[in-house]
Coordinates of C-alpha atoms in Angstrom, one line a residue:
M1 CA 0.0 -0.1 -0.1
E2 CA 1.1 3.5 -0.6
D3 CA 1.8 6.3 2.0
E4 CA -1.7 8.1 2.4
P5 CA -1.2 11.8 1.5
P6 CA -3.4 13.9 3.9
P7 CA -6.8 14.9 2.1
Q8 CA -7.1 19.0 1.2
G9 CA -9.8 19.6 3.0
V10 CA -12.6 17.9 5.6
S11 CA -16.4 19.2 6.4
A12 CA -16.5 20.6 9.7
K13 CA -19.3 18.1 10.3
A14 CA -16.8 15.3 9.7
L15 CA -14.2 16.5 12.2
E16 CA -17.0 16.4 14.5
A17 CA -16.7 12.8 14.6
T18 CA -15.5 10.8 17.4
L19 CA -12.2 10.1 17.2
L20 CA -11.4 6.4 18.2
S21 CA -8.2 5.5 19.9
A22 CA -5.5 4.0 17.3
L23 CA -2.6 1.7 18.8
K24 CA 0.9 1.7 17.4
M25 CA 2.5 -1.6 16.7
L26 CA 5.0 -2.7 19.4
D27 CA 8.4 -2.9 18.2
V28 CA 9.8 -6.4 19.2
G29 CA 12.2 -6.8 16.1
K30 CA 15.1 -6.6 18.4
W31 CA 14.0 -9.8 20.4
P32 CA 15.4 -12.9 18.5
I33 CA 12.4 -15.3 19.8
F34 CA 9.8 -13.1 17.4
S35 CA 11.7 -14.2 14.3
L36 CA 9.4 -17.2 14.8
C37 CA 6.3 -14.8 14.5
S38 CA 4.8 -13.8 11.2
P39 CA 5.0 -10.4 10.5
E40 CA 0.8 -10.6 10.6
E41 CA 1.2 -12.0 14.1
I42 CA 3.7 -9.4 15.1
K43 CA 1.5 -6.5 13.9
L44 CA -1.3 -7.6 16.4
I45 CA 1.0 -7.8 19.7
R46 CA 0.1 -4.9 22.0
Q47 CA 2.0 -6.5 25.1
A48 CA 4.7 -9.0 25.4
C49 CA 7.2 -10.4 27.9
V50 CA 10.4 -12.4 26.7
F51 CA 11.5 -14.6 29.7
G52 CA 13.3 -17.8 30.8
S53 CA 17.0 -19.0 31.2
A54 CA 18.1 -17.6 27.8
G55 CA 15.3 -15.5 26.8
N56 CA 13.8 -18.5 25.0
E57 CA 10.1 -18.1 26.1
V58 CA 7.7 -15.5 25.4
L59 CA 4.1 -14.5 26.4
Y60 CA 2.3 -11.9 24.4
A61 CA -1.2 -10.4 24.3
T62 CA -2.7 -9.2 21.2
E63 CA -5.1 -5.9 20.3
N64 CA -8.2 -8.5 21.1
D65 CA -7.0 -9.6 24.4
E66 CA -6.1 -12.9 23.1
V67 CA -3.1 -14.5 24.9
F68 CA -0.3 -16.6 23.3
V69 CA 2.9 -18.1 24.2
L70 CA 5.8 -19.7 22.3
G71 CA 9.3 -21.1 23.1
M72 CA 11.1 -23.9 24.9
N73 CA 8.8 -24.4 28.0
C74 CA 11.0 -25.2 30.8
S75 CA 9.0 -26.4 33.8
G76 CA 5.7 -25.9 31.8
C77 CA 6.2 -22.1 32.2
L78 CA 4.3 -21.5 28.8
G79 CA 1.2 -22.7 30.6
T80 CA -0.2 -24.8 27.8
G81 CA -0.9 -27.8 30.1
D82 CA 2.4 -29.9 29.0
M83 CA 6.1 -29.4 28.9
Q84 CA 6.4 -29.6 25.0
S85 CA 8.4 -26.7 23.4
T86 CA 6.5 -25.0 20.5
I87 CA 7.7 -22.5 17.6
E88 CA 4.2 -21.9 16.7
P89 CA 2.2 -19.4 18.8
R90 CA -0.2 -21.4 21.0
R91 CA -3.3 -19.7 22.6
L92 CA -3.8 -19.4 26.4
D93 CA -7.7 -19.8 26.5
S94 CA -7.8 -19.4 30.1
L95 CA -6.2 -16.0 29.8
C96 CA -7.9 -14.8 26.8
G97 CA -10.0 -11.6 27.4
K98 CA -8.4 -11.1 30.6
K99 CA -6.6 -7.8 30.2
I100 CA -3.2 -7.9 31.7
A101 CA -1.8 -5.4 33.9
C102 CA 1.5 -6.7 35.2
L103 CA 3.9 -9.8 34.8
S104 CA 6.8 -11.1 36.2
Y105 CA 8.9 -14.2 36.0
G106 CA 11.5 -16.1 38.3
S107 CA 14.5 -18.2 37.3
G108 CA 12.7 -21.8 37.2
P109 CA 11.1 -20.1 35.3
H110 CA 7.7 -19.5 37.1
V111 CA 5.5 -16.8 36.1
V112 CA 3.2 -14.4 38.2
L113 CA 0.3 -12.3 36.4
A114 CA -2.0 -9.5 37.4
T115 CA -4.9 -8.7 35.5
E116 CA -6.6 -5.1 35.3
E117 CA -9.1 -6.6 37.7
G118 CA -6.6 -7.3 40.2
E119 CA -6.7 -11.3 39.8
V120 CA -3.4 -13.1 40.3
Y121 CA -2.5 -16.0 37.9
T122 CA 0.6 -18.3 38.3
W123 CA 2.0 -21.2 36.7
G124 CA 5.6 -22.9 35.8
H125 CA 8.3 -24.1 38.1
N126 CA 7.0 -24.8 41.9
A127 CA 9.8 -26.7 43.9
Y128 CA 9.7 -24.0 46.1
S129 CA 6.3 -23.2 46.5
Q130 CA 6.9 -20.1 44.5
L131 CA 3.2 -20.6 42.7
G132 CA 1.2 -19.9 46.1
N133 CA -1.0 -22.9 45.8
G134 CA 0.1 -24.5 48.7
T135 CA 1.9 -27.2 46.9
T136 CA 5.4 -28.2 45.4
N137 CA 3.7 -29.4 42.1
H138 CA 4.8 -27.7 38.9
G139 CA 2.0 -25.8 37.7
F140 CA 1.0 -26.8 33.7
V141 CA -1.7 -24.1 33.2
P142 CA -2.3 -20.8 34.7
C143 CA -4.2 -20.9 37.9
Q144 CA -5.8 -17.9 40.0
V145 CA -4.1 -17.3 43.5
S146 CA -6.9 -16.6 45.9
T147 CA -5.7 -17.6 49.4
N148 CA -5.4 -14.6 51.7
L149 CA -5.8 -12.3 48.5
V150 CA -9.8 -12.6 48.2
N151 CA -11.5 -9.2 47.9
K152 CA -7.8 -7.6 47.3
K153 CA -6.9 -6.0 44.0
V154 CA -3.2 -6.4 43.0
I155 CA -1.8 -3.6 41.1
E156 CA 1.8 -4.8 41.0
V157 CA 3.8 -8.2 40.8
A158 CA 7.4 -9.1 41.1
C159 CA 9.5 -12.3 41.3
G160 CA 12.7 -13.4 42.6
S161 CA 14.5 -16.6 41.6
H162 CA 12.0 -18.7 43.2
H163 CA 10.1 -16.3 45.2
S164 CA 6.9 -14.0 44.7
M165 CA 5.6 -10.9 45.7
V166 CA 2.5 -8.8 45.0
L167 CA 1.3 -5.3 46.1
T168 CA -2.5 -4.7 46.6
S169 CA -4.2 -1.2 45.5
D170 CA -4.2 -0.6 49.7
G171 CA -0.7 -0.7 49.8
E172 CA -0.4 -4.2 51.4
V173 CA 2.5 -6.6 50.4
Y174 CA 2.2 -10.3 50.0
T175 CA 4.6 -12.8 49.6
W176 CA 5.3 -16.6 49.1
G177 CA 7.9 -19.2 48.0
Y178 CA 11.5 -19.8 48.6
N179 CA 12.8 -18.4 51.8
N180 CA 16.3 -19.9 52.7
S181 CA 17.5 -16.2 53.1
G182 CA 14.5 -14.4 54.7
Q183 CA 13.2 -13.2 51.3
V184 CA 9.7 -13.5 51.9
G185 CA 10.0 -11.5 55.0
S186 CA 8.2 -13.5 57.5
G187 CA 11.0 -13.4 60.1
S188 CA 12.0 -17.4 59.5
T189 CA 13.9 -19.2 57.0
A190 CA 11.0 -21.7 56.3
N191 CA 9.4 -21.7 52.6
Q192 CA 5.8 -20.0 52.5
P193 CA 3.6 -22.4 50.4
I194 CA 0.7 -19.5 50.3
P195 CA 0.6 -15.8 50.2
R196 CA 1.1 -14.2 53.5
R197 CA 1.0 -10.3 54.1
V198 CA 4.4 -8.8 55.0
T199 CA 4.0 -7.0 58.4
S200 CA 6.5 -6.3 61.0
C201 CA 7.4 -2.5 60.4
L202 CA 5.5 -2.4 57.2
Q203 CA 2.1 -3.1 59.2
N204 CA 1.0 0.6 59.0
K205 CA 2.7 1.5 56.0
I206 CA 1.4 2.3 52.5
V207 CA 3.6 0.8 50.1
V208 CA 3.6 2.1 46.3
N209 CA 6.4 0.1 44.7
I210 CA 8.2 -3.4 45.0
A211 CA 10.9 -5.2 43.3
C212 CA 12.8 -8.5 44.0
G213 CA 16.5 -9.3 43.3
Q214 CA 17.4 -13.2 42.9
M215 CA 16.9 -13.6 46.6
C216 CA 16.1 -10.3 48.2
S217 CA 12.9 -8.1 48.2
M218 CA 12.2 -4.3 48.3
A219 CA 9.4 -2.2 49.1
V220 CA 8.9 1.9 48.7
V221 CA 6.3 3.4 51.0
E222 CA 4.6 6.5 50.2
N223 CA 6.6 8.7 52.0
G224 CA 9.7 7.8 49.9
E225 CA 11.3 5.5 52.7
V226 CA 12.8 2.0 51.4
Y227 CA 12.3 -1.2 53.2
V228 CA 14.7 -4.3 52.2
W229 CA 14.7 -7.6 53.4
G230 CA 16.2 -11.3 52.3
Y231 CA 19.7 -11.9 51.3
N232 CA 22.3 -9.6 51.7
G233 CA 25.8 -11.1 50.9
N234 CA 26.9 -8.4 48.4
G235 CA 25.2 -5.6 50.2
Q236 CA 22.3 -5.5 48.0
L237 CA 20.1 -4.3 50.8
G238 CA 22.1 -1.3 51.4
L239 CA 22.1 -1.4 55.2
G240 CA 26.1 -1.3 55.4
S241 CA 26.3 -4.7 56.4
S242 CA 26.4 -8.0 54.6
G243 CA 24.1 -9.8 57.1
N244 CA 20.6 -11.5 55.7
Q245 CA 17.7 -9.7 57.0
P246 CA 14.4 -11.8 57.8
T247 CA 12.0 -9.1 57.9
P248 CA 11.8 -5.4 56.4
C249 CA 14.3 -2.9 57.5
R250 CA 14.4 0.7 56.5
I251 CA 17.5 1.8 54.7
A252 CA 18.6 4.6 57.2
A253 CA 21.3 6.1 54.7
L254 CA 18.4 7.4 52.6
Q255 CA 16.9 9.4 55.5
G256 CA 15.8 12.6 53.9
I257 CA 15.8 11.3 50.4
R258 CA 12.2 10.5 48.7
V259 CA 12.5 7.4 46.5
Q260 CA 9.7 7.0 44.1
R261 CA 11.1 3.7 42.2
V262 CA 13.0 0.8 42.9
A263 CA 14.8 -1.7 40.6
C264 CA 16.8 -4.9 41.2
G265 CA 19.3 -6.7 39.4
Y266 CA 20.7 -10.3 40.1
A267 CA 22.3 -8.8 43.2
H268 CA 22.4 -5.0 43.1
T269 CA 19.9 -2.5 43.5
L270 CA 19.1 0.9 41.8
V271 CA 16.5 3.4 43.4
L272 CA 14.9 6.7 41.7
T273 CA 14.4 9.9 43.8
D274 CA 11.8 12.5 43.3
E275 CA 14.5 14.9 42.2
G276 CA 15.5 12.5 39.2
Q277 CA 18.6 11.2 40.9
I278 CA 19.6 7.5 41.0
Y279 CA 21.3 5.5 44.0
A280 CA 22.8 2.2 43.7
W281 CA 24.5 -0.5 45.6
G282 CA 25.1 -4.2 46.1
A283 CA 27.2 -6.5 43.9
N284 CA 29.5 -4.7 41.1
S285 CA 31.7 -7.4 39.9
Y286 CA 30.5 -6.0 36.2
G287 CA 30.3 -2.5 37.0
Q288 CA 26.7 -2.5 37.3
L289 CA 26.6 0.1 40.0
G290 CA 28.0 2.7 37.8
T291 CA 30.6 4.0 40.0
G292 CA 33.4 3.8 37.8
N293 CA 34.8 0.7 39.4
K294 CA 34.0 -3.1 40.5
S295 CA 34.2 -2.8 44.2
N296 CA 30.8 -4.0 46.0
Q297 CA 29.0 -1.3 47.8
S298 CA 26.8 -1.8 50.8
Y299 CA 25.7 1.6 51.2
P300 CA 23.6 3.8 48.7
T301 CA 26.1 5.4 46.2
T302 CA 25.3 8.2 43.8
V303 CA 25.2 7.4 40.1
N304 CA 25.8 10.3 37.8
V305 CA 24.0 10.3 34.5
D306 CA 24.9 13.3 32.8
K307 CA 23.3 16.6 34.1
D308 CA 19.9 15.5 32.8
R309 CA 16.9 14.5 35.2
V310 CA 16.4 10.5 35.1
V311 CA 12.6 9.5 34.5
E312 CA 13.3 5.5 34.6
I313 CA 15.6 3.3 35.9
A314 CA 15.6 -0.5 34.7
A315 CA 17.2 -3.5 36.1
C316 CA 16.6 -7.2 36.0
H317 CA 16.9 -10.2 38.7
S318 CA 18.3 -12.3 35.7
A319 CA 21.0 -10.1 34.7
H320 CA 24.0 -7.8 36.0
T321 CA 22.9 -4.9 33.6
S322 CA 21.5 -1.6 34.6
A323 CA 19.9 1.4 32.3
A324 CA 18.2 4.6 33.0
K325 CA 16.6 7.1 30.6
T326 CA 16.3 10.7 31.3
Q327 CA 13.7 13.6 30.7
S328 CA 15.3 14.6 27.3
G329 CA 14.8 11.0 26.3
Q330 CA 18.4 9.8 26.3
V331 CA 18.8 6.2 27.2
Y332 CA 22.2 5.0 29.1
M333 CA 23.5 1.5 30.2
W334 CA 26.0 0.0 32.4
G335 CA 27.1 -3.1 33.9
Q336 CA 27.4 -6.3 31.9
C337 CA 27.0 -5.4 28.3
R338 CA 27.5 -8.3 25.9
G339 CA 30.1 -9.9 28.0
Q340 CA 31.7 -6.6 28.5
S341 CA 32.0 -4.6 32.0
V342 CA 31.0 -0.9 31.5
T343 CA 31.6 0.7 34.9
F344 CA 30.3 4.2 34.0
P345 CA 26.5 5.0 32.5
H346 CA 27.3 4.9 28.8
L347 CA 25.1 6.6 26.4
T348 CA 23.2 4.6 23.9
H349 CA 21.6 5.4 20.6
F350 CA 18.3 3.7 21.8
A351 CA 14.9 5.5 22.4
C352 CA 13.8 3.3 25.4
T353 CA 15.6 1.1 28.4
D354 CA 14.0 -2.2 27.0
D355 CA 16.2 -2.1 23.9
V356 CA 19.3 -2.4 26.4
F357 CA 18.1 -5.8 27.5
A358 CA 17.2 -6.9 24.0
C359 CA 20.7 -5.9 22.6
F360 CA 23.1 -6.1 25.3
A361 CA 21.8 -8.0 28.5
T362 CA 22.9 -11.8 29.3
P363 CA 20.3 -13.5 29.1
A364 CA 18.0 -11.2 26.6
V365 CA 15.0 -11.2 28.8
M366 CA 12.8 -8.1 29.3
W367 CA 12.7 -6.5 32.7
R368 CA 8.9 -5.4 32.6
L369 CA 5.9 -6.5 30.5
L370 CA 6.4 -4.3 27.5
S371 CA 3.1 -2.5 26.2
V372 CA 2.1 -0.1 23.7
E373 CA 0.3 3.1 25.0
P374 CA -2.8 3.8 23.4
D375 CA -2.6 7.3 21.1
D376 CA -6.0 9.0 20.9
H377 CA -4.6 11.0 18.0
L378 CA -5.7 10.4 14.6
T379 CA -4.2 12.2 11.5
V380 CA -6.9 13.8 9.3
A381 CA -6.1 10.8 6.8
Q382 CA -7.1 8.3 9.4
S383 CA -10.2 10.2 10.8
L384 CA -11.5 10.2 7.1
K385 CA -11.0 6.9 6.7
K386 CA -13.1 6.0 9.6
E387 CA -15.9 8.2 8.4
F388 CA -16.4 6.6 5.1
D389 CA -19.9 5.4 5.1
N390 CA -20.9 6.7 8.4
P391 CA -24.7 7.6 8.4
E392 CA -24.1 10.1 11.7
T393 CA -22.0 12.4 10.1
A394 CA -22.8 12.2 6.5
D395 CA -24.9 14.5 4.5
L396 CA -25.3 12.6 1.2
K397 CA -26.5 9.2 0.4
F398 CA -25.9 7.3 -3.0
L399 CA -28.6 4.5 -3.6
V400 CA -26.9 1.8 -5.9
D401 CA -28.7 -1.4 -6.5
G402 CA -31.1 -0.9 -3.5
K403 CA -28.3 -0.3 -0.9
Y404 CA -27.0 3.1 0.4
I405 CA -23.5 4.6 0.5
H406 CA -23.1 7.4 3.1
V407 CA -20.8 10.2 2.0
H408 CA -19.7 13.9 2.7
K409 CA -20.3 16.5 -0.2
V410 CA -17.6 18.5 0.7
L411 CA -14.8 15.8 0.6
L412 CA -16.4 14.7 -2.8
K413 CA -16.2 17.9 -4.2
I414 CA -12.4 18.4 -2.9
R415 CA -11.3 15.1 -4.3
C416 CA -13.0 14.7 -7.4
E417 CA -13.4 17.0 -10.2
H418 CA -16.7 14.9 -11.6
F419 CA -18.4 15.6 -8.3
R420 CA -17.4 19.4 -8.1
S421 CA -19.1 19.9 -11.2
I422 CA -22.6 18.0 -10.7
L423 CA -23.1 18.0 -6.7
N424 CA -25.6 20.7 -5.6
N425 CA -26.0 21.8 -1.9
D426 CA -29.5 20.6 -1.9
D427 CA -29.0 16.9 -3.1
E428 CA -29.7 14.4 -0.1
I429 CA -30.0 11.1 -2.3
I430 CA -28.3 10.5 -5.5
E431 CA -29.5 7.0 -7.5
M432 CA -26.8 5.2 -9.5
S433 CA -27.6 2.7 -12.1
E434 CA -24.4 2.9 -14.3
F435 CA -22.1 1.0 -12.0
S436 CA -22.6 -2.0 -9.9
Y437 CA -22.7 -1.6 -5.8
P438 CA -19.5 -3.2 -5.2
V439 CA -17.7 -1.0 -7.9
Y440 CA -19.3 2.3 -6.9
R441 CA -18.7 1.6 -3.1
A442 CA -15.1 1.0 -3.8
F443 CA -14.8 4.0 -5.7
L444 CA -16.3 6.3 -3.1
E445 CA -13.8 4.6 -0.5
Y446 CA -10.9 5.2 -2.8
L447 CA -11.7 9.0 -2.3
Y448 CA -11.4 8.6 1.4
T449 CA -8.5 6.3 1.6
D450 CA -6.3 6.5 -1.9
N451 CA -6.8 2.7 -2.3
I452 CA -9.0 0.2 -3.6
R453 CA -10.3 -3.1 -2.4
L454 CA -11.8 -5.1 -5.2
P455 CA -11.3 -8.7 -7.1
P456 CA -9.8 -8.2 -10.5
E457 CA -12.9 -8.9 -12.2
D458 CA -14.6 -6.1 -10.3
A459 CA -11.6 -3.8 -10.9
I460 CA -12.7 -3.9 -14.8
G461 CA -15.9 -2.1 -13.9
L462 CA -13.9 0.4 -11.6
L463 CA -11.4 0.7 -14.6
D464 CA -14.6 1.7 -16.8
L465 CA -15.7 4.4 -14.1
A466 CA -12.4 5.8 -13.8
T467 CA -12.1 6.2 -17.4
L468 CA -15.4 7.9 -17.6
Y469 CA -14.6 10.1 -14.5
R470 CA -11.1 11.0 -16.0
E471 CA -9.5 9.7 -12.6
N472 CA -6.0 8.8 -14.1
R473 CA -4.3 7.5 -10.7
L474 CA -7.4 5.5 -10.2
K475 CA -6.9 3.8 -13.7
K476 CA -3.4 3.0 -12.5
L477 CA -4.6 1.5 -9.4
C478 CA -7.3 -0.7 -11.4
Q479 CA -4.8 -2.1 -13.7
Q480 CA -2.3 -2.9 -11.0
T481 CA -5.2 -4.9 -9.2
I482 CA -5.9 -6.7 -12.4
K483 CA -2.4 -7.6 -13.1
Q484 CA -1.9 -9.2 -9.7
G485 CA -5.0 -11.0 -10.0
I486 CA -4.7 -12.4 -13.5
C487 CA -5.3 -16.2 -14.2
E488 CA -6.0 -18.7 -17.0
E489 CA -9.7 -18.6 -16.3
N490 CA -10.0 -14.7 -16.6
A491 CA -7.3 -13.6 -18.7
I492 CA -9.6 -13.0 -21.9
A493 CA -12.0 -11.1 -20.0
L494 CA -9.4 -8.9 -18.7
L495 CA -7.7 -8.5 -22.0
S496 CA -11.1 -7.5 -23.5
A497 CA -11.3 -4.9 -20.8
A498 CA -8.2 -3.4 -21.6
V499 CA -8.9 -3.1 -25.2
K500 CA -12.3 -1.6 -24.6
Y501 CA -10.7 1.0 -21.9
E502 CA -7.9 1.8 -23.9
A503 CA -5.3 0.8 -21.1
Q504 CA -2.3 0.2 -23.5
D505 CA 0.1 -1.2 -20.8
L506 CA -2.5 -3.4 -19.2
E507 CA -3.6 -4.8 -22.8
E508 CA 0.2 -5.7 -23.5
F509 CA 0.3 -7.4 -20.0
C510 CA -2.9 -9.4 -20.8
F511 CA -1.8 -10.5 -24.3
R512 CA 1.7 -11.5 -22.8
F513 CA -0.1 -13.7 -20.2
C514 CA -2.4 -15.3 -22.6
I515 CA 0.5 -16.0 -25.0
N516 CA 2.5 -17.7 -22.0
H517 CA -0.5 -19.8 -21.1
L518 CA -1.9 -20.4 -24.5
T519 CA -3.1 -24.1 -24.4
V520 CA -5.1 -23.6 -21.1
V521 CA -6.5 -20.1 -22.1
T522 CA -7.6 -21.2 -25.6
Q523 CA -9.9 -24.0 -23.6
T524 CA -11.6 -21.6 -21.3
Q525 CA -15.3 -20.4 -21.5
G526 CA -13.9 -16.9 -22.2
F527 CA -12.1 -17.8 -25.0
A528 CA -15.2 -19.5 -26.4
D529 CA -17.4 -16.5 -25.9
M530 CA -14.7 -13.8 -27.1
D531 CA -15.6 -11.2 -29.5
H532 CA -15.4 -11.9 -33.0
D533 CA -13.2 -8.7 -33.9
L534 CA -11.1 -9.1 -30.7
L535 CA -10.6 -13.0 -31.8
K536 CA -9.3 -11.9 -35.0
N537 CA -6.7 -9.4 -34.0
F538 CA -5.6 -11.9 -31.1
I539 CA -5.2 -14.6 -33.3
S540 CA -3.3 -12.1 -35.8
K541 CA -1.3 -10.7 -33.0
A542 CA -0.3 -14.0 -31.7
S543 CA 0.6 -15.3 -34.9
R544 CA 3.1 -12.2 -35.5
V545 CA 4.8 -13.0 -32.1
G546 CA 5.2 -17.0 -33.3
A547 CA 2.8 -18.4 -30.7
F548 CA 1.7 -21.0 -33.6
R549 CA 5.0 -21.8 -34.9
N550 CA 5.7 -25.6 -34.8

């Protein structure tokens, strides 16, 4: 299809029409696993998450809220009911129609998903009860987690290697799963088979953001304080020590600093303040703290990202990579990047932090559920396309073969010289008998879209109309459609049309096609019914090009 130039004008009535949301296509081209999907499938994707030990699994949702998975299916993490890998997208019927709000995954892997209604579904690896269903049996299909979450709306989810955490709309945190280092915050190191609320010093706090490292957990409360618990062998809790923490503990070193977001890598932590500043701590063997060296830090340390205000931080518990985006749209990365150690924030050419993980993280997995945001703005051309045959905004009707086609006088006058000369302001209904309904509808739609949608046989009628109305560009489009749809059965009919409408280029094309398929074409009904003069000319011309030579 050609690019659509904006129309030269539009009626006030048409501009009053309601503009429906238009969604951009999600750019997933940098993630290798999407090479298994067809271009048609990719165009429909509106949400996606690449996960797994090597980025070999993916879940995605389409514009129709259908959910598909494909990949290796380790531990049944695709939720298809088995452990069979698949290179063809498989539909998860149990999740179709449920709008996905957020998703996270562990190392097993296991998957935790929340819907926009606040329901939680889990599946996959479950040796440590990380699915929250009270068992240690792997979950091969998505199952809702309801224990202790009844009447709770979950708005955020996070997974460590083998533990899970959710945040509810009323600011409560619930955890379950592996707890060898106190990462579920219960005060013990016993695994937790079902969701339980994290209390201790969070009891009367309203939490606004959560994150998990491999074996630690973090929560930001509404006043900007950060609470941490779990494994601390690399100083990833930011408490100035390396001892594990079995219950939430406030990071005292951030006193007076209001944190908005927290992000966890494998064993390092990033926070973003309300002033757009980054602090980092924890493991640093790949430079993932961005401090210019590879020394671990157990206290929060300032990360200098140019002089611009940072608006987004990114890290993933399966990688040693860090990324940030500034207010001006610049994206920086540091840490383990394609096997190299980048110890200072490095300015990239990317437009989003997601691309850092697609191209440089090991493994290449997503740090969040990647989503397309609705774009409520339509161009003039898109608006007009939606208004074709809309009775609510139209001020003129064509009656063709007993059917109405609703249009706008001003647009027809602007787009077509024929209508400019014949339309009157008092016209309300015009009867059309010269052309069929499909042909005339296609013509009017062309005036709104600059494109035609017709089978080649109907395109002959549209070619007749284009000739009558002196629409030269439309004639070219008709000829192109006819060329693309020619076959042995319709070749003679198309040739006859080309001759009738003096479309010399099309006539030559159809003639060559007939000669190249002469044996079959001469046995068709179209050849038997061929006009006598056209038949004589065809035989004469075919003879001149040697079609009947022995």
